[in-house]
Coordinates of C-alpha atoms in Angstrom, one line a residue:
M663 CA 17.5 56.4 -24.3
A664 CA 17.9 58.2 -21.3
D665 CA 17.0 61.6 -22.7
R666 CA 13.7 60.0 -24.6
V667 CA 12.3 56.4 -23.3
G668 CA 13.8 57.1 -20.3
W669 CA 16.9 55.4 -18.4
R670 CA 15.0 52.2 -17.2
N671 CA 14.5 51.2 -20.9
F672 CA 18.0 51.4 -21.0
W673 CA 18.3 48.3 -18.6
W674 CA 15.3 46.5 -19.2
L675 CA 17.2 47.0 -23.7
N676 CA 20.5 45.6 -21.7
V677 CA 18.5 42.4 -20.1
A678 CA 17.0 41.4 -23.4
M679 CA 19.5 41.9 -24.7
L680 CA 22.0 39.1 -22.4
A681 CA 19.3 37.2 -22.8
V682 CA 19.4 36.4 -26.3
T683 CA 23.4 36.2 -25.9
F684 CA 23.1 33.3 -23.7
F685 CA 20.7 31.4 -25.1
A686 CA 22.2 31.7 -28.5
C687 CA 25.5 30.5 -27.1
L688 CA 23.1 28.0 -24.9
F689 CA 21.8 26.4 -28.5
G690 CA 23.6 28.0 -30.8
F691 CA 27.4 26.3 -30.4
P692 CA 28.3 23.2 -31.5
E693 CA 31.0 21.2 -29.0
T694 CA 34.3 22.0 -30.4
K695 CA 36.7 20.2 -27.5
W696 CA 38.9 18.4 -28.8
H697 CA 41.1 16.1 -27.4
R698 CA 45.0 16.4 -28.6
L699 CA 47.7 13.5 -27.9
H700 CA 50.2 15.6 -25.4
P701 CA 53.7 13.5 -26.2
D702 CA 53.7 12.0 -22.8
E703 CA 50.7 9.9 -23.9
I704 CA 52.1 9.6 -28.0
K705 CA 55.6 7.5 -25.3
A706 CA 53.1 6.0 -23.2
R707 CA 51.0 4.1 -26.6
E708 CA 54.3 3.3 -27.8
A709 CA 56.0 1.6 -24.6
A710 CA 52.0 -0.4 -24.5
A711 CA 52.7 -1.2 -27.9
A712 CA 56.2 -2.7 -27.9
A713 CA 55.3 -4.8 -24.9
A714 CA 52.2 -6.4 -26.7
G715 CA 54.7 -7.1 -30.0
S716 CA 52.0 -5.0 -32.0
S717 CA 53.5 -4.0 -35.6
S718 CA 50.5 -1.1 -35.8
E719 CA 51.9 1.9 -38.4
P720 CA 51.9 5.1 -35.7
S721 CA 50.4 7.8 -37.2
S722 CA 52.3 11.2 -38.7
Q723 CA 51.7 13.1 -35.3
E724 CA 53.5 10.1 -33.3
K725 CA 56.0 10.0 -36.0
V726 CA 57.5 12.7 -34.3
D727 CA 60.4 11.6 -31.7
V728 CA 59.3 12.6 -28.6
K729 CA 62.6 13.5 -27.0
T730 CA 63.3 15.7 -29.6
I731 CA 60.5 17.5 -28.7
E732 CA 62.4 18.0 -25.2
D733 CA 64.8 20.2 -26.5
P734 CA 63.6 21.9 -29.9
E735 CA 66.2 24.3 -29.8
K736 CA 68.5 21.8 -30.1
D737 CA 67.0 19.4 -32.4
A738 CA 64.9 21.6 -34.5
P739 CA 65.9 20.7 -38.2
S740 CA 64.8 17.1 -37.2
I741 CA 61.6 17.9 -35.5
L742 CA 60.8 20.1 -38.6
A743 CA 61.8 17.2 -40.6
A744 CA 59.7 14.6 -38.7
M745 CA 56.7 16.5 -38.6
P746 CA 53.9 16.1 -41.8
D747 CA 53.3 18.1 -44.7
L748 CA 51.2 20.8 -43.3
S749 CA 50.7 23.0 -46.7
A750 CA 47.5 23.6 -47.7
S751 CA 47.2 21.7 -50.8
A752 CA 48.7 18.6 -48.6
T753 CA 46.0 18.0 -45.3
A754 CA 43.4 18.6 -48.3
A755 CA 44.6 15.5 -49.7
R756 CA 44.9 14.0 -46.6
D757 CA 41.3 15.2 -45.1
P758 CA 39.3 15.6 -48.0
Y759 CA 36.2 16.6 -46.2
L760 CA 38.0 19.6 -44.4
G761 CA 36.7 22.5 -44.4
R762 CA 33.3 20.5 -45.8
G763 CA 31.8 19.1 -42.7
S764 CA 29.6 20.3 -40.5
P765 CA 28.3 19.9 -36.5
A766 CA 27.2 16.7 -35.3
K767 CA 24.5 15.8 -33.7
W768 CA 26.3 14.7 -30.3
Q769 CA 28.1 18.3 -30.4
W770 CA 24.8 20.3 -29.9
K771 CA 23.9 18.8 -26.7
L772 CA 23.2 20.4 -24.0
F773 CA 25.3 18.3 -21.7
Q774 CA 28.6 16.4 -22.6
P775 CA 29.1 13.1 -21.4
N776 CA 32.1 12.9 -19.1
K777 CA 34.3 10.1 -17.2
N778 CA 34.5 12.0 -14.2
P779 CA 32.3 14.8 -13.8
F780 CA 33.1 15.8 -10.6
K781 CA 37.2 15.8 -10.9
S782 CA 36.1 18.6 -14.2
I783 CA 34.1 20.8 -11.7
A784 CA 36.9 20.7 -9.1
L785 CA 39.7 21.5 -11.9
D786 CA 37.4 23.7 -13.2
L787 CA 37.1 26.2 -10.3
W788 CA 40.8 25.0 -8.7
I789 CA 42.8 25.8 -12.4
P790 CA 42.3 30.1 -12.2
W791 CA 43.5 29.9 -8.8
K792 CA 46.4 27.7 -9.6
L793 CA 47.3 29.8 -12.3
F794 CA 47.9 33.2 -10.0
A795 CA 51.6 31.7 -8.7
F796 CA 52.7 31.8 -12.6
P797 CA 54.1 34.9 -13.4
I798 CA 53.2 35.2 -17.0
V799 CA 50.2 34.5 -16.0
E800 CA 50.4 37.5 -13.5
F801 CA 51.4 39.6 -15.3
A802 CA 48.8 38.9 -18.2
S803 CA 46.1 39.7 -16.0
F804 CA 47.7 42.9 -14.2
V805 CA 47.5 44.3 -18.0
V806 CA 44.3 43.5 -19.1
S807 CA 42.6 45.2 -15.8
W808 CA 44.7 48.1 -15.5
S809 CA 44.3 49.0 -19.4
A810 CA 40.5 48.0 -18.5
S811 CA 40.7 50.9 -15.4
S812 CA 41.9 52.9 -18.2
F813 CA 38.9 52.5 -20.5
L814 CA 36.5 52.5 -17.2
T815 CA 37.6 56.0 -16.1
L816 CA 36.0 57.1 -19.4
N817 CA 32.4 55.2 -18.8
L818 CA 32.5 56.6 -14.7
T819 CA 33.3 60.4 -15.4
Q820 CA 32.3 61.7 -19.3
S821 CA 28.3 62.1 -17.8
E822 CA 30.2 64.5 -14.5
V823 CA 32.3 66.7 -16.4
F824 CA 30.0 67.0 -19.8
A825 CA 27.1 67.4 -18.3
A826 CA 28.3 69.9 -16.0
P827 CA 29.5 74.0 -17.2
P828 CA 30.9 74.8 -19.7
Y829 CA 29.9 71.9 -21.6
N830 CA 26.1 71.3 -20.6
F831 CA 25.9 68.4 -23.4
T832 CA 23.0 66.2 -22.8
S833 CA 23.2 62.5 -22.2
E834 CA 22.7 61.5 -25.5
Q835 CA 25.4 64.2 -26.8
I836 CA 27.4 62.9 -24.2
G837 CA 26.0 59.1 -25.7
F838 CA 27.6 59.9 -28.7
M839 CA 30.9 60.4 -27.6
N840 CA 31.3 56.7 -26.8
F841 CA 31.5 56.0 -30.9
A842 CA 35.1 57.7 -30.5
I843 CA 35.5 55.0 -27.9
L844 CA 34.1 52.8 -30.4
V845 CA 36.8 53.8 -33.5
G846 CA 39.9 53.8 -31.0
A847 CA 38.9 50.0 -30.5
A848 CA 38.1 48.8 -34.1
I849 CA 41.9 50.7 -35.0
G850 CA 43.1 48.6 -32.3
L851 CA 41.6 45.6 -33.0
A852 CA 42.8 46.1 -36.5
T853 CA 46.0 46.4 -35.9
A854 CA 47.6 44.3 -32.8
G855 CA 46.7 41.7 -34.3
P856 CA 48.9 41.9 -37.8
L857 CA 51.5 43.9 -36.2
S858 CA 52.0 41.0 -33.6
D859 CA 52.2 38.3 -35.3
W860 CA 54.4 40.4 -38.1
I861 CA 57.0 41.3 -35.0
S862 CA 56.3 37.3 -34.0
M863 CA 57.2 35.6 -37.2
R864 CA 60.1 38.4 -37.6
S865 CA 61.8 37.7 -34.9
T866 CA 61.1 33.6 -35.5
R867 CA 62.4 34.0 -38.2
R868 CA 66.0 35.1 -37.1
N869 CA 65.9 32.2 -34.4
K870 CA 66.4 29.7 -37.0
G871 CA 62.5 29.3 -37.1
I872 CA 61.7 28.5 -33.6
R873 CA 59.4 30.4 -32.4
E874 CA 59.4 32.2 -28.7
P875 CA 56.0 32.8 -26.3
E876 CA 57.7 36.0 -25.7
M877 CA 58.3 37.6 -29.4
R878 CA 55.1 39.0 -29.6
L879 CA 55.8 41.3 -26.3
P880 CA 57.4 44.0 -28.5
T881 CA 54.3 44.9 -30.2
M882 CA 53.0 46.2 -26.6
I883 CA 55.3 49.5 -27.4
P884 CA 53.5 51.4 -29.1
Y885 CA 50.2 50.9 -27.2
V886 CA 51.4 51.7 -24.4
L887 CA 52.2 55.0 -25.9
I888 CA 49.1 54.9 -27.5
M889 CA 48.0 54.6 -23.7
I890 CA 50.1 57.6 -21.7
L891 CA 49.4 60.1 -24.3
G892 CA 45.5 60.1 -24.0
N893 CA 45.4 59.5 -20.3
F894 CA 47.6 63.3 -20.4
I895 CA 44.8 64.8 -22.7
V896 CA 41.7 63.6 -20.9
A897 CA 43.4 64.0 -17.4
F898 CA 44.1 67.7 -18.4
G899 CA 41.9 68.1 -20.8
Y900 CA 39.1 67.7 -18.2
Q901 CA 40.7 69.3 -15.2
R902 CA 41.3 72.4 -17.8
Q903 CA 38.1 73.0 -19.3
W904 CA 39.6 72.3 -22.5
D905 CA 37.2 71.9 -26.1
W906 CA 35.8 68.8 -26.0
K907 CA 36.8 68.0 -29.2
P908 CA 40.7 67.2 -28.7
I909 CA 39.3 65.1 -25.1
V910 CA 37.0 62.6 -27.6
I911 CA 38.3 62.8 -30.3
V912 CA 42.1 61.9 -29.6
G913 CA 41.4 61.2 -25.8
F914 CA 38.8 58.2 -26.6
T915 CA 40.2 57.1 -29.9
C916 CA 43.0 56.7 -27.8
A917 CA 41.6 54.7 -24.8
G918 CA 39.7 52.3 -26.9
I919 CA 42.8 51.7 -29.2
Q920 CA 44.7 50.2 -25.5
V921 CA 41.7 49.0 -23.9
A922 CA 41.5 46.2 -27.6
A923 CA 45.5 45.8 -28.4
L924 CA 46.8 45.4 -24.8
P925 CA 44.7 42.9 -23.6
A926 CA 45.0 40.8 -26.9
I927 CA 49.0 40.9 -27.1
T928 CA 48.9 40.2 -23.1
S929 CA 46.8 37.5 -23.3
T930 CA 47.9 36.0 -25.9
Y931 CA 51.3 35.5 -24.6
A932 CA 49.8 33.3 -21.7
V933 CA 47.7 31.1 -24.1
D934 CA 51.0 31.0 -26.0
S935 CA 52.7 30.3 -23.0
Y936 CA 50.2 27.7 -21.1
K937 CA 47.8 26.6 -24.5
P938 CA 46.1 23.3 -22.7
V939 CA 44.4 25.9 -20.0
A940 CA 43.9 28.8 -22.4
G941 CA 40.1 28.9 -20.7
S942 CA 41.6 29.0 -17.4
I943 CA 43.8 31.9 -17.9
F944 CA 40.5 34.1 -19.3
V945 CA 39.2 33.0 -15.8
A946 CA 42.2 34.3 -13.8
I947 CA 42.3 37.7 -16.3
T948 CA 38.9 38.4 -15.5
V949 CA 38.6 37.1 -11.6
N950 CA 41.4 39.9 -11.2
K951 CA 40.3 42.5 -13.6
N952 CA 36.7 43.2 -11.8
V953 CA 38.3 42.7 -8.6
W954 CA 39.8 46.4 -9.2
G955 CA 37.6 47.5 -11.6
Y956 CA 35.1 47.3 -8.8
G957 CA 37.2 48.8 -6.3
F958 CA 38.3 51.5 -8.6
S959 CA 35.1 52.2 -9.4
K960 CA 34.4 53.4 -5.1
F961 CA 37.1 55.3 -4.5
V962 CA 37.7 57.3 -8.0
T963 CA 34.9 59.5 -7.5
P964 CA 35.3 60.9 -4.2
W965 CA 39.2 60.9 -5.1
I966 CA 38.1 63.4 -8.2
M967 CA 35.8 65.4 -5.5
S968 CA 38.7 66.6 -3.3
S969 CA 41.6 66.8 -5.5
G970 CA 40.5 67.1 -9.2
Y971 CA 41.1 65.2 -11.9
L972 CA 45.0 64.8 -12.5
P973 CA 46.0 62.9 -9.2
P974 CA 43.4 59.8 -9.7
I975 CA 43.8 59.7 -14.3
M976 CA 47.9 60.1 -14.3
T977 CA 48.1 57.7 -11.0
N978 CA 46.3 55.1 -12.6
M979 CA 48.4 55.5 -16.2
C980 CA 51.6 54.8 -13.9
L981 CA 50.2 52.0 -12.7
I982 CA 49.1 50.9 -16.5
T983 CA 52.8 51.4 -17.6
L984 CA 54.5 50.6 -14.5
W985 CA 52.6 47.1 -15.4
C986 CA 53.4 46.6 -19.0
S987 CA 56.9 47.9 -18.5
F988 CA 57.4 44.5 -17.0
G989 CA 56.8 43.3 -21.1
A990 CA 60.2 44.3 -20.9
L991 CA 61.3 41.6 -18.1
F992 CA 59.6 38.8 -19.6
W993 CA 61.0 39.5 -23.3
W994 CA 64.3 38.9 -21.1
K995 CA 63.6 36.2 -19.0
G996 CA 59.9 35.1 -20.1
K997 CA 61.8 31.5 -20.8
T998 CA 62.6 31.0 -17.2
C999 CA 59.1 31.3 -16.2
R1000 CA 58.3 29.2 -18.7
F1001 CA 61.3 26.5 -17.5
W1002 CA 59.9 27.7 -14.0
T1003 CA 56.7 25.6 -15.0
R1004 CA 57.7 22.8 -17.2
N1005 CA 56.8 20.3 -14.9
S1006 CA 53.1 21.6 -13.9
S1007 CA 50.4 19.8 -14.5
V1008 CA 48.6 22.3 -16.5
H1009 CA 50.6 21.0 -19.3
H1010 CA 48.6 17.9 -19.0
M1011 CA 44.9 18.4 -18.9

């Protein structure tokens, strides 16, 4: 677009696409939030019913003894026995409308009624900051931030490298190089989820059917190695002016793979650990990512001008590897971190 219709039109296209996305989210997405009973709420209901002498039959969800939930490893067989049958046929028999319904009219409202709107707004503003004190969320934030900065490196450097001699590529040719990143991202998205789930399921079977959030962390290993390979090829290829093919086909593709896989694995780990505040977790991650990304964009070009491509790209790669290496620590002691925050209010939201 910069070559043919001018760079300003590219930004106006972005404005139009953002506007379409905004209005699609505003008018095209029904409200899906639904409050599920917390074990403490089940216990309170049972206590209130007992005090009132009620003989109402509890639901299948409420039949699970809350006391056993407090020590799932010890009482896993009794918990599994008390849970309702969740197979497709049994679930369909209990709810014949499952998968056949459609959003109700109230779900399309621009604003949903709330008993405590100001409290909800205050919590939405405060909880992301509170989550920075949680080691697991901090770990996910740093991995996502630096993994994204590896991708950002290509965005910030590809034009200055390939527009200059010996390449002398046009902006259109340089733009086409981003298809390698797109292909890499598609590979990362297609492989990270299934591989992560397979490793987690395998560990769950070995753990007598009890799944822990940390079980998916070993999935990071191949993608960390891919990230290292991609950064080596890009850094040395830029510095020594290799042929563009290995830089783009291998280096850019590796960057796409890791930026799709590593953030997905670590953010899923954080959400698995603190499900009730999944949205706030991603707000915290985004704040951390944008702060580092802005700072990185400010100093990487002057650093390249003074020291070449190797020091900044390889330093950033080492930082990514450092944060990802904490995955081994959380695989070993992540449950302890969750134990530290077991009484936090975020579990009751």
